[in-house]
Amino acid sequence: MSTSNKTAVTPRDPIEFIRSVETSAARRHDAQVLVAMLEEITGQPPRMWGPSIIGFGEYHYKYASGREGDAAAVGFSPRKAKLVIYGLTYPPGSAPLLEKLGKFTSSVACVYINTLADVDLEVLRELLTMTYTHFTTENIQSLQSQRP
């Protein structure tokens, strides 16, 4: 049985989303910095994925269960509490860079940053580039098939 991805591209303007999100002015500024950085890295315009993720590029995934869809190759969300950056932990070789990134917390797939001033922006740029390249050029089916 195949089900569609709940997080799909929407027509909402990402810059308008940043202006309207309930968060601090500093976090909105950091979000604008990330948009500019990711546009430069990816050569892609920002697009809204679902109600709160700003994504760049995309890739197709297919789970072992048969579920498949498209997702942003790299993206982030300026949440009220933190900036959430998706996918930085996936690329091979990301662990040593994450050790040099600075102050953040993480989960399996996400990195949570309070402010960009807490991290080394050059290391972040390298991680974002690595993540985008990984999801747009690698065969990632083995990664995706490990997830339910």
CSV table of C-alpha atoms in Angstrom, one decimal:
chain,number,residue,atom,x,y,z
A,1,MET,CA,0.0,0.0,0.0
A,2,SER,CA,1.4,3.3,-1.0
A,3,THR,CA,0.6,6.5,0.9
A,4,SER,CA,1.6,10.0,-0.1
A,5,ASN,CA,4.0,12.3,1.8
A,6,LYS,CA,2.3,14.5,4.3
A,7,THR,CA,5.0,17.2,3.8
A,8,ALA,CA,4.6,18.4,0.2
A,9,VAL,CA,5.5,21.7,-1.6
A,10,THR,CA,2.9,24.4,-1.0
A,11,PRO,CA,2.5,27.7,-2.9
A,12,ARG,CA,3.2,29.8,0.2
A,13,ASP,CA,6.0,32.4,-0.1
A,14,PRO,CA,8.9,31.4,2.2
A,15,ILE,CA,10.0,35.0,2.8
A,16,GLU,CA,6.4,35.9,3.8
A,17,PHE,CA,6.4,32.8,6.1
A,18,ILE,CA,9.6,34.1,7.8
A,19,ARG,CA,8.1,37.5,8.3
A,20,SER,CA,5.0,36.0,9.9
A,21,VAL,CA,6.4,33.2,12.0
A,22,GLU,CA,6.0,33.6,15.8
A,23,THR,CA,9.6,33.9,16.8
A,24,SER,CA,12.1,36.5,17.7
A,25,ALA,CA,13.4,39.1,15.3
A,26,ALA,CA,16.9,37.6,15.7
A,27,ARG,CA,15.6,34.2,14.7
A,28,ARG,CA,13.8,35.7,11.6
A,29,HIS,CA,17.1,37.4,10.7
A,30,ASP,CA,19.0,34.1,11.1
A,31,ALA,CA,16.3,32.5,8.8
A,32,GLN,CA,17.0,35.1,6.1
A,33,VAL,CA,20.7,34.4,6.4
A,34,LEU,CA,20.1,30.7,6.0
A,35,VAL,CA,17.9,31.3,2.9
A,36,ALA,CA,20.6,33.4,1.3
A,37,MET,CA,23.3,30.8,2.2
A,38,LEU,CA,21.2,27.9,0.9
A,39,GLU,CA,20.3,29.7,-2.3
A,40,GLU,CA,24.0,30.2,-2.9
A,41,ILE,CA,24.9,26.6,-2.1
A,42,THR,CA,22.1,24.9,-4.0
A,43,GLY,CA,21.4,27.3,-6.8
A,44,GLN,CA,17.7,26.6,-6.0
A,45,PRO,CA,15.0,29.0,-4.8
A,46,PRO,CA,13.4,28.4,-1.4
A,47,ARG,CA,10.1,26.5,-1.4
A,48,MET,CA,7.7,25.8,1.4
A,49,TRP,CA,7.3,22.1,2.3
A,50,GLY,CA,4.2,21.8,4.4
A,51,PRO,CA,3.3,24.6,6.8
A,52,SER,CA,6.7,25.4,8.3
A,53,ILE,CA,9.7,23.9,6.4
A,54,ILE,CA,11.7,26.0,4.0
A,55,GLY,CA,13.4,23.6,1.6
A,56,PHE,CA,15.8,23.7,-1.3
A,57,GLY,CA,16.0,21.1,-4.1
A,58,GLU,CA,14.3,17.8,-3.7
A,59,TYR,CA,14.9,14.0,-3.9
A,60,HIS,CA,12.6,11.0,-4.3
A,61,TYR,CA,12.5,8.4,-1.6
A,62,LYS,CA,10.9,5.0,-1.4
A,63,TYR,CA,10.5,3.0,1.8
A,64,ALA,CA,10.6,-0.7,2.0
A,65,SER,CA,6.9,-0.6,2.9
A,66,GLY,CA,6.2,0.9,-0.5
A,67,ARG,CA,5.5,4.4,0.7
A,68,GLU,CA,7.3,6.9,-1.5
A,69,GLY,CA,7.4,10.6,-2.2
A,70,ASP,CA,9.5,13.7,-2.6
A,71,ALA,CA,11.2,15.7,0.1
A,72,ALA,CA,13.4,18.7,0.3
A,73,ALA,CA,17.1,17.9,-0.3
A,74,VAL,CA,18.0,20.3,2.5
A,75,GLY,CA,15.8,22.5,4.6
A,76,PHE,CA,15.1,24.3,7.8
A,77,SER,CA,12.4,25.7,10.0
A,78,PRO,CA,12.6,28.9,12.1
A,79,ARG,CA,10.6,27.5,15.1
A,80,LYS,CA,9.7,29.5,18.1
A,81,ALA,CA,12.3,27.9,20.3
A,82,LYS,CA,15.1,27.0,17.9
A,83,LEU,CA,16.2,26.9,14.2
A,84,VAL,CA,15.7,23.3,13.1
A,85,ILE,CA,17.9,22.2,10.2
A,86,TYR,CA,16.9,18.9,8.6
A,87,GLY,CA,19.2,16.1,7.3
A,88,LEU,CA,22.6,17.3,8.5
A,89,THR,CA,23.3,14.0,10.3
A,90,TYR,CA,22.7,11.8,7.3
A,91,PRO,CA,25.7,12.3,4.9
A,92,PRO,CA,28.7,10.0,5.4
A,93,GLY,CA,31.5,12.1,6.9
A,94,SER,CA,29.2,14.5,8.7
A,95,ALA,CA,30.0,13.4,12.2
A,96,PRO,CA,33.5,15.1,12.4
A,97,LEU,CA,32.0,18.3,11.0
A,98,LEU,CA,29.2,18.2,13.6
A,99,GLU,CA,31.8,18.0,16.3
A,100,LYS,CA,33.3,21.3,15.0
A,101,LEU,CA,29.9,23.1,14.4
A,102,GLY,CA,29.5,24.7,17.8
A,103,LYS,CA,26.6,24.8,20.3
A,104,PHE,CA,23.6,22.8,19.1
A,105,THR,CA,21.5,19.8,20.0
A,106,SER,CA,20.4,17.0,17.7
A,107,SER,CA,18.1,14.1,17.0
A,108,VAL,CA,18.4,11.4,14.5
A,109,ALA,CA,17.7,13.7,11.5
A,110,CYS,CA,17.7,17.3,12.9
A,111,VAL,CA,20.1,19.8,14.3
A,112,TYR,CA,18.6,22.4,16.6
A,113,ILE,CA,20.4,25.8,16.9
A,114,ASN,CA,19.4,28.6,19.2
A,115,THR,CA,21.2,31.3,17.1
A,116,LEU,CA,23.6,31.3,14.2
A,117,ALA,CA,26.0,33.2,16.5
A,118,ASP,CA,26.4,29.9,18.4
A,119,VAL,CA,27.9,28.0,15.4
A,120,ASP,CA,30.8,28.2,13.0
A,121,LEU,CA,29.1,29.4,9.8
A,122,GLU,CA,31.8,28.0,7.6
A,123,VAL,CA,31.3,24.5,9.1
A,124,LEU,CA,27.6,25.0,8.8
A,125,ARG,CA,28.0,25.9,5.1
A,126,GLU,CA,30.1,22.7,4.6
A,127,LEU,CA,27.5,20.6,6.3
A,128,LEU,CA,24.7,22.1,4.2
A,129,THR,CA,26.6,21.6,1.0
A,130,MET,CA,27.4,18.0,2.0
A,131,THR,CA,23.7,17.3,2.8
A,132,TYR,CA,22.4,18.8,-0.4
A,133,THR,CA,25.0,16.9,-2.5
A,134,HIS,CA,24.2,13.7,-0.6
A,135,PHE,CA,20.5,13.9,-1.3
A,136,THR,CA,20.7,15.0,-4.9
A,137,THR,CA,23.6,12.8,-6.2
A,138,GLU,CA,23.7,9.7,-4.1
A,139,ASN,CA,21.6,6.6,-4.3
A,140,ILE,CA,19.9,7.0,-0.9
A,141,GLN,CA,17.5,4.1,-1.2
A,142,SER,CA,19.4,2.2,1.4
A,143,LEU,CA,19.1,5.0,3.9
A,144,GLN,CA,15.4,5.5,3.3
A,145,SER,CA,14.6,1.8,3.3
A,146,GLN,CA,15.8,1.5,6.8
A,147,ARG,CA,12.9,3.7,8.0
A,148,PRO,CA,9.3,2.4,8.5
